[in-house]
XYZ file of C-alpha atoms in Angstrom:
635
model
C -80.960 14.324 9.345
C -80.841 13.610 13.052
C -77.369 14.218 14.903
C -75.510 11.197 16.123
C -75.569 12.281 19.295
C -80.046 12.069 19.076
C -80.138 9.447 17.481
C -77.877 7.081 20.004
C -80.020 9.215 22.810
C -83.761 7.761 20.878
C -82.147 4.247 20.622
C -82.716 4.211 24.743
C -85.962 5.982 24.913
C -88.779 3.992 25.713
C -92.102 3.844 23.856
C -94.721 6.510 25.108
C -97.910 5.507 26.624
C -100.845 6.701 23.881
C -101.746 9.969 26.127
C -98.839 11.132 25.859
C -97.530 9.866 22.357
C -99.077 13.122 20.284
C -97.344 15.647 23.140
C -93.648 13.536 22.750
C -94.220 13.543 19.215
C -94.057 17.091 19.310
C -91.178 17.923 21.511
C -89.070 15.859 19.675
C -89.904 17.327 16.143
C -89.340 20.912 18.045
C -86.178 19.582 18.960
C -85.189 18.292 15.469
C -86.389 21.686 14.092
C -84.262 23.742 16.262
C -81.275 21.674 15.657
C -81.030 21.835 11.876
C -81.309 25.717 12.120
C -78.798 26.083 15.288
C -75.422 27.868 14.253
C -71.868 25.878 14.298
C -70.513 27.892 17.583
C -74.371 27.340 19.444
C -74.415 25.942 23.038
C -74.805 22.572 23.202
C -78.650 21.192 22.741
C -80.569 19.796 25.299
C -83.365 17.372 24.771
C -86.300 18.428 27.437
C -88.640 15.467 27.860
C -91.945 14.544 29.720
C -92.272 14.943 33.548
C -93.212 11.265 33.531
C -90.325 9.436 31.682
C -86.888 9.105 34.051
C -84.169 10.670 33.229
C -81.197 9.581 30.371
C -78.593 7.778 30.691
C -75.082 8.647 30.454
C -74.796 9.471 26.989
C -72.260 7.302 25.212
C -71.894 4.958 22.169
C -74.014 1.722 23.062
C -71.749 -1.411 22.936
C -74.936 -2.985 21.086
C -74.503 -1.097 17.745
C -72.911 -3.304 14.996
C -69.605 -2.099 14.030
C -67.705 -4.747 13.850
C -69.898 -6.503 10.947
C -69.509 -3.812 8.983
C -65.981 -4.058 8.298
C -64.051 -6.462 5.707
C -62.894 -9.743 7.036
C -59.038 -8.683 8.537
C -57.340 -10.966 5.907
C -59.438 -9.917 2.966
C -59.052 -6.033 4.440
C -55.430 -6.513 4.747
C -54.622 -7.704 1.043
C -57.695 -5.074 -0.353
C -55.402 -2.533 1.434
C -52.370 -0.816 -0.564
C -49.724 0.039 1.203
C -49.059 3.572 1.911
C -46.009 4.093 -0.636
C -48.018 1.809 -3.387
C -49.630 4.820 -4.835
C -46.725 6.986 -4.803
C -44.225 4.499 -6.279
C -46.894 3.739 -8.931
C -47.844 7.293 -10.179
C -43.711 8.234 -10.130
C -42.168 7.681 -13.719
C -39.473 4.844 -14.355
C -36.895 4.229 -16.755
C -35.655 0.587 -17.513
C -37.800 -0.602 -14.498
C -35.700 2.414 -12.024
C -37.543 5.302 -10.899
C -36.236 8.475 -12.484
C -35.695 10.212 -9.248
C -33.164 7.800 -8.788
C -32.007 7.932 -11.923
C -30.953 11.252 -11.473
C -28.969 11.071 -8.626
C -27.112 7.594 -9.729
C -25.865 8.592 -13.566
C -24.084 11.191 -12.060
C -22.496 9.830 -9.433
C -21.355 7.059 -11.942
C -20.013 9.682 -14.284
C -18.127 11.215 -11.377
C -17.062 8.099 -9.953
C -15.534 7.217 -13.881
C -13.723 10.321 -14.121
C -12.034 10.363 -10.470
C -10.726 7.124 -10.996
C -9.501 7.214 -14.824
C -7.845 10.062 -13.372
C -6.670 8.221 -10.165
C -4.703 5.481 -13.072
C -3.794 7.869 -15.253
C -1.879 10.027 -12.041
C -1.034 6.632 -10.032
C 1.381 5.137 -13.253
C 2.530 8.692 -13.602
C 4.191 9.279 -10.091
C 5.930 5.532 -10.488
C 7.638 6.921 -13.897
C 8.745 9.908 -12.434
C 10.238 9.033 -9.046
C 11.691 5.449 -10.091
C 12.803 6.637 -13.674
C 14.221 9.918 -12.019
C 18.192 10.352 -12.140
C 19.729 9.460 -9.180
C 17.031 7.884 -8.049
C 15.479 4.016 -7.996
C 12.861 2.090 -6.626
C 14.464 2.362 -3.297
C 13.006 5.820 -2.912
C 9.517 4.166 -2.216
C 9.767 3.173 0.985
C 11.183 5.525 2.354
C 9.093 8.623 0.506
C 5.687 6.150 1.661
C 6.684 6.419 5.258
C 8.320 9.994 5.915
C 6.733 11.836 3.461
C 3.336 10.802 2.330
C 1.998 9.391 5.818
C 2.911 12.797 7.328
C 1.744 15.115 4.612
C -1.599 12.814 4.618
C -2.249 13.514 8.623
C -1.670 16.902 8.324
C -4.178 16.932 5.019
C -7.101 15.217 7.484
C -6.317 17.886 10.128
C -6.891 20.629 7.946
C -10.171 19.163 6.363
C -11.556 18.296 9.606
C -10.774 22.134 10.641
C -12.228 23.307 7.303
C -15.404 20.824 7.713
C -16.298 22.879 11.135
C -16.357 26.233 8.765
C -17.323 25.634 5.412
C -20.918 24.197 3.941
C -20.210 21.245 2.453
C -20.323 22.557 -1.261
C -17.516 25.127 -0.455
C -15.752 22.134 1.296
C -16.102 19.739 -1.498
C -14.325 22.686 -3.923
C -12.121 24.002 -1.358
C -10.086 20.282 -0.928
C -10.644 19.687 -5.259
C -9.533 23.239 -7.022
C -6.090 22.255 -5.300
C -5.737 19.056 -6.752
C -6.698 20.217 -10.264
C -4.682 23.750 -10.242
C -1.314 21.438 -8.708
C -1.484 18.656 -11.555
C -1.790 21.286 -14.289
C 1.154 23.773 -12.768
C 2.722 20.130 -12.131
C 3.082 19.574 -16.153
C 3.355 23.240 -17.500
C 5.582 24.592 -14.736
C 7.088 22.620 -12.477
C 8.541 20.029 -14.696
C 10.015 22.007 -17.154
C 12.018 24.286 -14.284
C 12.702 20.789 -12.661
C 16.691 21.242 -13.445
C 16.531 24.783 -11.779
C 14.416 23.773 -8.731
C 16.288 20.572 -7.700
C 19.094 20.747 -5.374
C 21.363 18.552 -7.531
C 24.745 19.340 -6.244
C 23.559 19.217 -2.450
C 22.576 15.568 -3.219
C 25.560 14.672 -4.567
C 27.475 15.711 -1.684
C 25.236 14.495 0.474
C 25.210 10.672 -0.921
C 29.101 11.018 -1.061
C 29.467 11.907 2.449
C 26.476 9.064 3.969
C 27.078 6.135 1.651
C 25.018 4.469 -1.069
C 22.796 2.623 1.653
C 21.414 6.370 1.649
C 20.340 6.373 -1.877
C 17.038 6.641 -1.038
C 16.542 9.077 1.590
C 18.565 11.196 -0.207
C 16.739 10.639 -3.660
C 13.844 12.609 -1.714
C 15.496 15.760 -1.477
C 17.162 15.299 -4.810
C 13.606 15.258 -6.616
C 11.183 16.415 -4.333
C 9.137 17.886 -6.605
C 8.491 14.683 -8.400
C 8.160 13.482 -4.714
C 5.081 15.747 -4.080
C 3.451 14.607 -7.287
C 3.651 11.376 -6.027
C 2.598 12.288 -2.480
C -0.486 14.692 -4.391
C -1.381 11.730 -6.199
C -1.545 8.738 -3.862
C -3.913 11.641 -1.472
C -6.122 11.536 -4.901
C -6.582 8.336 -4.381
C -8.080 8.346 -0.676
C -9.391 12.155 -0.600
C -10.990 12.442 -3.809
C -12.606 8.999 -4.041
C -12.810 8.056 -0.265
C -13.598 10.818 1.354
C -15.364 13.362 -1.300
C -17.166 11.172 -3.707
C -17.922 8.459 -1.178
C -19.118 11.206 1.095
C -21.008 12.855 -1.439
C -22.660 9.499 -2.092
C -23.882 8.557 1.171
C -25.126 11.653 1.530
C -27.954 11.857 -1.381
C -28.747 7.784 -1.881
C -30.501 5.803 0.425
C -29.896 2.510 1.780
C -32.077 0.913 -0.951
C -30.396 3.081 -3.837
C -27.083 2.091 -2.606
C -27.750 -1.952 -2.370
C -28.876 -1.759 -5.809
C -26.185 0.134 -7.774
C -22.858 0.507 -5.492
C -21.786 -3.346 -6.738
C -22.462 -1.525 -10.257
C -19.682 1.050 -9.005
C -16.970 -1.131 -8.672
C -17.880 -2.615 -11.662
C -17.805 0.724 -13.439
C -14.039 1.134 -11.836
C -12.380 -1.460 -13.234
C -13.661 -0.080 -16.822
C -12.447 3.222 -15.917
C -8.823 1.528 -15.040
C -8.911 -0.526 -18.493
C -10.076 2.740 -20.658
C -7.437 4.662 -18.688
C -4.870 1.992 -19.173
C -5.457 2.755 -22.955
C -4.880 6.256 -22.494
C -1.582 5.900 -20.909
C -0.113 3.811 -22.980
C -1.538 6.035 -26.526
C 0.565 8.917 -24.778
C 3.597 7.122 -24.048
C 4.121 5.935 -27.562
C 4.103 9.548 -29.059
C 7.849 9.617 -28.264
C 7.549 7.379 -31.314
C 6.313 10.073 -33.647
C 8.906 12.814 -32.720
C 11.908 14.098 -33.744
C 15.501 13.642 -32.405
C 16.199 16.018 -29.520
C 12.525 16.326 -28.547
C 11.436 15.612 -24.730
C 9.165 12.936 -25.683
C 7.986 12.638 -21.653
C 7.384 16.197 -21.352
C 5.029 16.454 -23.746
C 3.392 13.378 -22.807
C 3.114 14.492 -19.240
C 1.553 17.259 -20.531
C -1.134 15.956 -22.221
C -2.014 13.024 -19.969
C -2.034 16.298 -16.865
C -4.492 18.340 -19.886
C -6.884 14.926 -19.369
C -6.670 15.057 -15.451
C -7.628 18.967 -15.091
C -10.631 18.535 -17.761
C -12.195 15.610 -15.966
C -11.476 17.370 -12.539
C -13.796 20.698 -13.954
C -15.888 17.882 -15.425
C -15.962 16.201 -11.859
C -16.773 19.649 -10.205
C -19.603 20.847 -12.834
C -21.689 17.349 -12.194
C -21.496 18.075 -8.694
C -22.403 21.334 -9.171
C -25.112 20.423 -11.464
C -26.583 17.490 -9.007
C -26.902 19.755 -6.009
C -28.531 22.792 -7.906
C -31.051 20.480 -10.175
C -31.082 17.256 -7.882
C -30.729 17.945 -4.711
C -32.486 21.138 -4.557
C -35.474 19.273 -5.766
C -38.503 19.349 -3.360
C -38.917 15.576 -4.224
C -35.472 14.784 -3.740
C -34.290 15.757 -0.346
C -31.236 15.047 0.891
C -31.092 11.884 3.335
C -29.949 12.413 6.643
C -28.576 9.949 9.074
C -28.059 9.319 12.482
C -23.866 8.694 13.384
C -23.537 5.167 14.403
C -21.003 5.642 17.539
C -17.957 3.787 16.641
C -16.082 3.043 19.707
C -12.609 4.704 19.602
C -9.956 2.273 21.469
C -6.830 3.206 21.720
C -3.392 1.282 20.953
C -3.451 -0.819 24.208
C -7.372 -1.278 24.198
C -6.891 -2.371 21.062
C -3.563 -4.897 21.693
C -6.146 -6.368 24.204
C -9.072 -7.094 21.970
C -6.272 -8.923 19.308
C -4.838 -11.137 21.964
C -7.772 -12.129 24.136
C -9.384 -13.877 21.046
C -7.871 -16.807 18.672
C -10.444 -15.498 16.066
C -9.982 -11.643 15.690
C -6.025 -12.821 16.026
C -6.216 -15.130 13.309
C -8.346 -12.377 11.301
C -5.927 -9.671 11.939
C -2.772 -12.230 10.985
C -4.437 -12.288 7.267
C -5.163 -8.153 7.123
C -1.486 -7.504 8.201
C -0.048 -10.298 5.980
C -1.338 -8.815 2.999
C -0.091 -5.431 3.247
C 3.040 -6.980 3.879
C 3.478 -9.285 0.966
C 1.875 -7.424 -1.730
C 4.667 -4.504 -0.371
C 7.244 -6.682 -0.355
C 6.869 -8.211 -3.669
C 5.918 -4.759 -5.320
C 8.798 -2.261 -4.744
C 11.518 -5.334 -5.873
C 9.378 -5.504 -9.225
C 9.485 -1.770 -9.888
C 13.528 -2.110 -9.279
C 13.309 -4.589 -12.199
C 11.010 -2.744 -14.490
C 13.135 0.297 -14.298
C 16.576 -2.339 -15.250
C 14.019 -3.412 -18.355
C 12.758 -0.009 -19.521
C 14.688 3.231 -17.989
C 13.486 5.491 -20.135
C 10.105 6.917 -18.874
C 8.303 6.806 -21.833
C 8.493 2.985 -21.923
C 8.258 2.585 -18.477
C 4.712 4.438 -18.995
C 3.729 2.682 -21.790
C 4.091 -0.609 -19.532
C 2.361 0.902 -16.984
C -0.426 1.586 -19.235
C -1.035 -2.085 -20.532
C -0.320 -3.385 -16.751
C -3.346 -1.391 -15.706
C -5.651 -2.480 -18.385
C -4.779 -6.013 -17.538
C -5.398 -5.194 -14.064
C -8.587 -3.630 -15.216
C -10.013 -6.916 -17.295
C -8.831 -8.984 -14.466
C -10.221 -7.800 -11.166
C -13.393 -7.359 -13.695
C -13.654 -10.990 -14.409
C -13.012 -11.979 -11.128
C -15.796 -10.192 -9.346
C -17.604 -11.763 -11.629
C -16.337 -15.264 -10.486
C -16.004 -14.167 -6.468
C -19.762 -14.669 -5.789
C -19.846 -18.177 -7.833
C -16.620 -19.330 -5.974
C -18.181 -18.092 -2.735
C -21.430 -19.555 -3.096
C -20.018 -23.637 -4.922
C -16.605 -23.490 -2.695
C -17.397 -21.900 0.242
C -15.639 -19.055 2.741
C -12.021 -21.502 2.780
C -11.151 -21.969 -0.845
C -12.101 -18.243 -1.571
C -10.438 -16.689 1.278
C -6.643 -19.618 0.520
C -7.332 -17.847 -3.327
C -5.166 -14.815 -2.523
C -2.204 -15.825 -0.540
C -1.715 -19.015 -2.899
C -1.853 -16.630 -5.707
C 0.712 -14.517 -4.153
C 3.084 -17.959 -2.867
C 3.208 -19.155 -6.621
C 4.012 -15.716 -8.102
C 5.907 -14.805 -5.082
C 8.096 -18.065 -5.691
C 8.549 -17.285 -9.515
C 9.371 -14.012 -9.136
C 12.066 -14.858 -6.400
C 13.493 -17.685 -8.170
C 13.767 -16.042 -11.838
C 15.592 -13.270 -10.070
C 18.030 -15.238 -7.743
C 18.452 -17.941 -10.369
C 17.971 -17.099 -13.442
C 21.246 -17.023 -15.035
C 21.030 -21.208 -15.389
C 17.940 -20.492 -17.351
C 19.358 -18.051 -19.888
C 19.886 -20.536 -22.757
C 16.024 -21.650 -22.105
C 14.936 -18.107 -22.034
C 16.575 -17.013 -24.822
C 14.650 -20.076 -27.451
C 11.906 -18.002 -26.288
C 12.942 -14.471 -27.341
C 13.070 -13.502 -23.707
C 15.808 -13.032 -20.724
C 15.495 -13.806 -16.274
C 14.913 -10.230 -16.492
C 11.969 -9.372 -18.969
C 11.230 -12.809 -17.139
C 10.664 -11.341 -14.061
C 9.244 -8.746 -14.903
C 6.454 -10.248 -16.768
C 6.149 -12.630 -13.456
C 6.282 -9.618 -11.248
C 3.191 -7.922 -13.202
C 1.394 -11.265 -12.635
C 1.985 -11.335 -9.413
C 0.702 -7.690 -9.063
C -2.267 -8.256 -11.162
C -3.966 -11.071 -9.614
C -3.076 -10.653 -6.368
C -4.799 -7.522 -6.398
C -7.795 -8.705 -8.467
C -7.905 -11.634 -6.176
C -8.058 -8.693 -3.247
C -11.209 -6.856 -4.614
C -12.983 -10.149 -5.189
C -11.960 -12.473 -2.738
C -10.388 -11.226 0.093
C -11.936 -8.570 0.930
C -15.574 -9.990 1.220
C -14.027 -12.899 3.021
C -12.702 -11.021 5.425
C -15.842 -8.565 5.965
C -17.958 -11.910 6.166
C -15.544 -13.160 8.753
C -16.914 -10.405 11.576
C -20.678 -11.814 10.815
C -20.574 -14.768 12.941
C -19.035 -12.919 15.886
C -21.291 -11.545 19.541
C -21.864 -7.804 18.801
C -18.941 -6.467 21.187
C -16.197 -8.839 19.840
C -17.677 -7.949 16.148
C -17.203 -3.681 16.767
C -14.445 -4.085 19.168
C -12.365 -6.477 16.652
C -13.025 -4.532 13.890
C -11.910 -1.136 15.529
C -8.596 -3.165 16.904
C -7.869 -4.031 13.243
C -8.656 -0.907 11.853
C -6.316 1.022 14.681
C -3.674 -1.647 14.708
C -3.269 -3.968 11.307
C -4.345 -1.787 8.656
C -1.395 0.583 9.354
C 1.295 -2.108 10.512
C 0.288 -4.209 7.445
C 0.605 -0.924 5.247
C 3.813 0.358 6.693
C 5.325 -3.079 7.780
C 6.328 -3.666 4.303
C 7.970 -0.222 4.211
C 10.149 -0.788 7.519
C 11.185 -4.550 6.360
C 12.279 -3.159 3.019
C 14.172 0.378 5.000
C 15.643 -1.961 7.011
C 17.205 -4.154 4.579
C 18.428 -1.964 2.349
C 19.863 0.317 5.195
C 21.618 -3.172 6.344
C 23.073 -4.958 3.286
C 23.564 -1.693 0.788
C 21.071 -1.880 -1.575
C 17.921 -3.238 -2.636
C 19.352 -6.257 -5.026
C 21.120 -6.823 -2.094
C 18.175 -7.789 -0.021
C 16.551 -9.592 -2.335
C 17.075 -12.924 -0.956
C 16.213 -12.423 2.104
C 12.795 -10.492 1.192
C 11.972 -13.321 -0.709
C 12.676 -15.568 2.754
C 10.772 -13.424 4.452
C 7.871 -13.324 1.862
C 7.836 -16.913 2.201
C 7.411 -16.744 6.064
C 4.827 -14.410 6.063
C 2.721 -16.433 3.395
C 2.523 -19.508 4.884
C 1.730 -17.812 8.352
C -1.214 -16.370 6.128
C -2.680 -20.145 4.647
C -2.134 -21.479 8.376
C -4.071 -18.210 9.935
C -6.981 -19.085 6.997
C -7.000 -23.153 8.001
C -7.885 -22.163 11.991
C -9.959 -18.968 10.683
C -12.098 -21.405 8.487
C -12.807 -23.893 11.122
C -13.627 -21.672 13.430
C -15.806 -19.529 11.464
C -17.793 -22.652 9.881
C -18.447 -23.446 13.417
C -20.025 -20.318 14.574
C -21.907 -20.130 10.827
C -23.258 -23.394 11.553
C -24.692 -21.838 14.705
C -25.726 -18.782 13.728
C -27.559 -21.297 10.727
C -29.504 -23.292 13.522
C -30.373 -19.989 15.670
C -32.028 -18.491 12.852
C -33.866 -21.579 11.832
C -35.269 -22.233 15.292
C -35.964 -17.977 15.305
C -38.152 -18.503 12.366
C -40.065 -21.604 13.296
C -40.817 -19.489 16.487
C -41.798 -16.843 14.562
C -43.971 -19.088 12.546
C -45.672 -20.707 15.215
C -46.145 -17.724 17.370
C -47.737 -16.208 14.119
C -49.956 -19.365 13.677
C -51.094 -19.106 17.502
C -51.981 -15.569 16.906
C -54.071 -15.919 13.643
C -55.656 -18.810 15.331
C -56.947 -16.791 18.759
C -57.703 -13.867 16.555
C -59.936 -15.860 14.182
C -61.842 -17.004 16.793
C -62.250 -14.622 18.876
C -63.378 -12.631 15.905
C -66.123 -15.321 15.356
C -67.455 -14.871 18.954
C -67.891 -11.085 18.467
C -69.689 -11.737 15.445
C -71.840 -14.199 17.065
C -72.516 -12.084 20.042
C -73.193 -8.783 18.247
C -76.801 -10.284 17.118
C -77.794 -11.395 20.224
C -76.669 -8.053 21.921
C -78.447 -5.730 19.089
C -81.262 -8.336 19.300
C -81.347 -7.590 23.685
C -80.862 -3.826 22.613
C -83.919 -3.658 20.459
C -85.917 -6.402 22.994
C -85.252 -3.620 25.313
C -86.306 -0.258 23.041
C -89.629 -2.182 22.712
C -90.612 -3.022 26.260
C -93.549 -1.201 27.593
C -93.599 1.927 29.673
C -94.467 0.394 32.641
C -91.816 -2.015 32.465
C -88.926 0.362 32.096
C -90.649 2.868 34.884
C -90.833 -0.393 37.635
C -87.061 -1.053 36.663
C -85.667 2.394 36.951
C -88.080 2.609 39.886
C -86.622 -0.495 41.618
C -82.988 0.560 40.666
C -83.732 4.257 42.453
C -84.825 2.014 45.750
């Protein structure tokens, strides 16, 4: 078989005169000959040819050859075609219509994600029991432990995990910050509690409440049960350590963006069963004071088995993790994804102060973030006042708890459910007015049952109840859907809010909330309530004028959603019309290109013939012909 290289060499060669066509003949079978029997690393051939034809051209691919005819028409090629992942995706297995690969990275992160938060309920109604239910001690300890204990011990807890981050893999890491967790909740329930009489400083409490006043009730409640304190401190870091920054972490890190589109709504869904199972759980414990004998510390052993459930799920957390990176991840065919850091520009306090006042948008979004944390604060510690006036011992105080978080589970599960649907029929300003009206009408109730609920005893009472179990029952309302109303409404609403804004204002605004409201909203709450109770005495005290102030703060919150809404429908409507005229661009520029690369497609096709047909005119021209050309080109 001749080489390419001859046979694009013979296409040019002219025919030989008949003296000389035996003699070429010959040479060029000599050559063939010698080329089928050369070796691989051989010199490269030359072709030797008569005296009397000129010499070759430049040897290179003739521009006459049809190659374009040969291939498939481009639309026809480009459908034929599969795509480069087609086979791959088709020859991996699937279960229920999902790939098993990804499979076995999700049902264990859902299993995980279960246990860390039917823990998280199970530890979060615990440390309410045991600091409000204390004695000597009330809800007015909250505050005050939320702003000078746990936001200090929770710094210092990101300092040292950033330190042990830059020395330890991030196995050793994720067990390094866990074992604590699990080894301090079980020494919590089998140690610390029983000794709790030996290990509080009683007597220096007493003294020390004689000597600054009752308005110091709850500063000094800190030191008077700080071991119950850092339960409740170790508990509320379970809550952002273990599920923010381990499991979410440990998420990012093995799914991809695809995986986690897909099945992270499926997470949150999963959460609110954990909190409705866990809710169960709670209140099953808390009734075995029922079932024992006079004398018996009912809470202690309660605490202990409800702590026995937290440290099995926490080995059970650690063994799937262990299990997913030695079988999973470890997997050739399952690498773990890597990204590239998105920089995140770091402003500080003034920077940030800046970005909130030079814009009537991210100010009206950051009025709604700090209002929240606010109200839901303020309405929150008064309620746990009054559950601890309706059930003071802690065993009915848990039970409570327990059937408040299983309504809070079944709840914020129905209503992400309904957020999309009230989203999509009602639109951005009815979902995002949702959770502050929800919190105005509860807030009001709850107020009013509380400040004037003595009138309404003889009503109450036709109804087996009192103001107070009253209130209580409001309060719980209040909590449940406000925070249901959070998970589904409010926070999409406000993440949807950035959307419409340039790309600076969107990362600059977002970073000035994130530096400046989240805390303030957080710990604003906590300084109102401080204040107040520092001021008038007491937390019943200040009830009035939280509720005045709840008020305030509520209605700045519908106003800041009116101006949000307008604005943002305005810049949606905008960012609507740039899009649409995008894509007819993108249509038409499409169309124009199909167009000019149909046709000139069709003029290469229709010139190809006539070239080959000029190419092999030209092969068959006689000697003389091609000699008086070369000869007149060489003159």
């Amino acid at each position: 078989m001749e080489s390419g290289l001859v046979a694009s060499h013979r296409l040019r060669l002219p025919l030989p005169s008949a003296s000389a066509g035996h003699h070429h003949h010959h040479n060029l079978l000599r050559h063939r000959h010698a080329h089928a029997h050369a070796p691989a690393a051989a010199a490269p051939l030359r072709l030797s040819l008569p005296r009397h034809l000129p010499g070759p051209a430049p040897l290179r691919l003739p521009a006459a050859l049809p190659l374009r005819p040969c291939l498939p028409p481009l639309r026809a090629a480009s459908a034929a075609a599969p795509a480069p992942g087609d086979d791959a995706s088709a020859a991996s297995p699937k279960f229920l219509s999902v790939e098993t690969k990804t499979l076995k990275k999700i049902v264990p992160l859902g299993l995980m994600f279960f246990c860390i938060l039917f823990n998280y309920t199970i530890l979060r109604d615990t440390k309410d029991v045991l600091v409000v239910t204390a004695k000597g001690s009330s809800a007015e300890i909250i505050p005050f432990l939320k702003t000078w204990v746990n936001l200090p011990m929770a710094i210092g807890f990101m300092l040292l995990y950033t330190k042990l981050a830059d020395v330890l893999s991030k196995e050793a890491l994720f067990y390094a910050v866990i074992f604590p967790f699990i080894a301090f909740f079980g020494a919590f329930a089998y140690v610390l509690y029983p000794m709790r009489d030996a290990i509080h400083p009683t007597a220096l409490a007493d003294r020390l409440l004689a000597s600054l006043g009752p308005s110091f009730l709850g500063p000094v409640a800190i030191l008077r049960v700080w071991s119950f304190c850092l339960f409740y401190v170790m508990a509320e870091l379970w809550g952002s350590v273990v599920i923010s920054v381990l499991f979410w972490g440990f998420a990012n890190q093995i799914t991809t963006v695809e995986e986690a589109k897909e099945f992270y709504p499926l997470f949150g869904l999963g959460a609110n069963v954990a909190l409705i199972f866990s809710g169960r759980t709670v209140k099953y414990f808390s009734n075995m004071r029922k079932n024992l004998g006079p004398g018996v510390d009912g809470w202690a052993i309660s605490l202990k088995a409800m702590m026995s459930i937290v440290v099995i799920l926490g080995l059970v957390i650690t063994g799937i993790y262990w299990g997913v990176n030695k079988f999973v991840i470890d997997n050739s065919s399952m690498p773990v994804v890597e990204r590239k850091r998105k920089d995140k520009p770091k402003l500080s306090m003034g920077e940030s102060m800046k970005v909130l006042l030079s814009s009537r948008y991210v100010r009206d979004l950051a009025t709604l973030v700090v209002a929240y944390g606010i109200s839901i604060n303020l309405v929150e510690v008064t309620w746990k006042s009054k559950l601890k006036a309706q059930f003071p011992s802690p065993n009915e105080y848990s039970s409570f708890m327990g059937d408040f978080s299983t309504a809070t589970g079944i709840a914020t599960f129905t209503m992400m459910l309904l957020g999309r649907v009230i989203l999509r029929n009602f639109g951005w300003g009815v979902a995002a007015t949702i959770t502050p009206a929800v919190l105005l009408l509860t807030g009001v109730g709850f107020f009013s049952l509380i400040l004037f609920g003595e009138p309404l005893t003889p009503l109450m009472t036709k109804f087996g109840m009192t103001p107070l179990l009253a209130a209580v029952y409001v309060g719980a309302m209040q909590n449940i859907f406000s925070k249901s109303a959070k998970y589904s409404l409010f926070d999409p609403c406000k993440e949807m809010a950035y959307i419409p804004l340039d790309e600076d204002m969107k990362v600059k605004g977002k970073a000035a909330i994130d530096v400046v409201c989240n805390p303030l909203g957080k710990s604003g709450g906590a300084l109102i309530q401080q204040f107040m109770i520092l001021s008038f005495g007491s937390l019943a005290n200040s009830t009035p004028y939280l509720g005045g102030i709840l008020l305030v703060i509520v209605l700045a919150w519908l106003g800041a959603v009116r101006s949000l809404d307008s604005q943002f429908s305005s810049l949606a409507k905008q960012d609507l019309e740039r899009e649409k005229m995008l894509k007819a661009q993108a249509v038409e520029t499409t169309a124009k290109v199909v167009r000019t690369g149909n046709g000139s497609l069709q003029e290469t096709l229709a010139s190809e013939p006539s070239a080959n047909g000029a190419a092999t005119k030209q092969s068959q021209e006689p000697e003389s012909t091609t000699t008086e050309k070369s000869g007149q080109q060489s003159q």
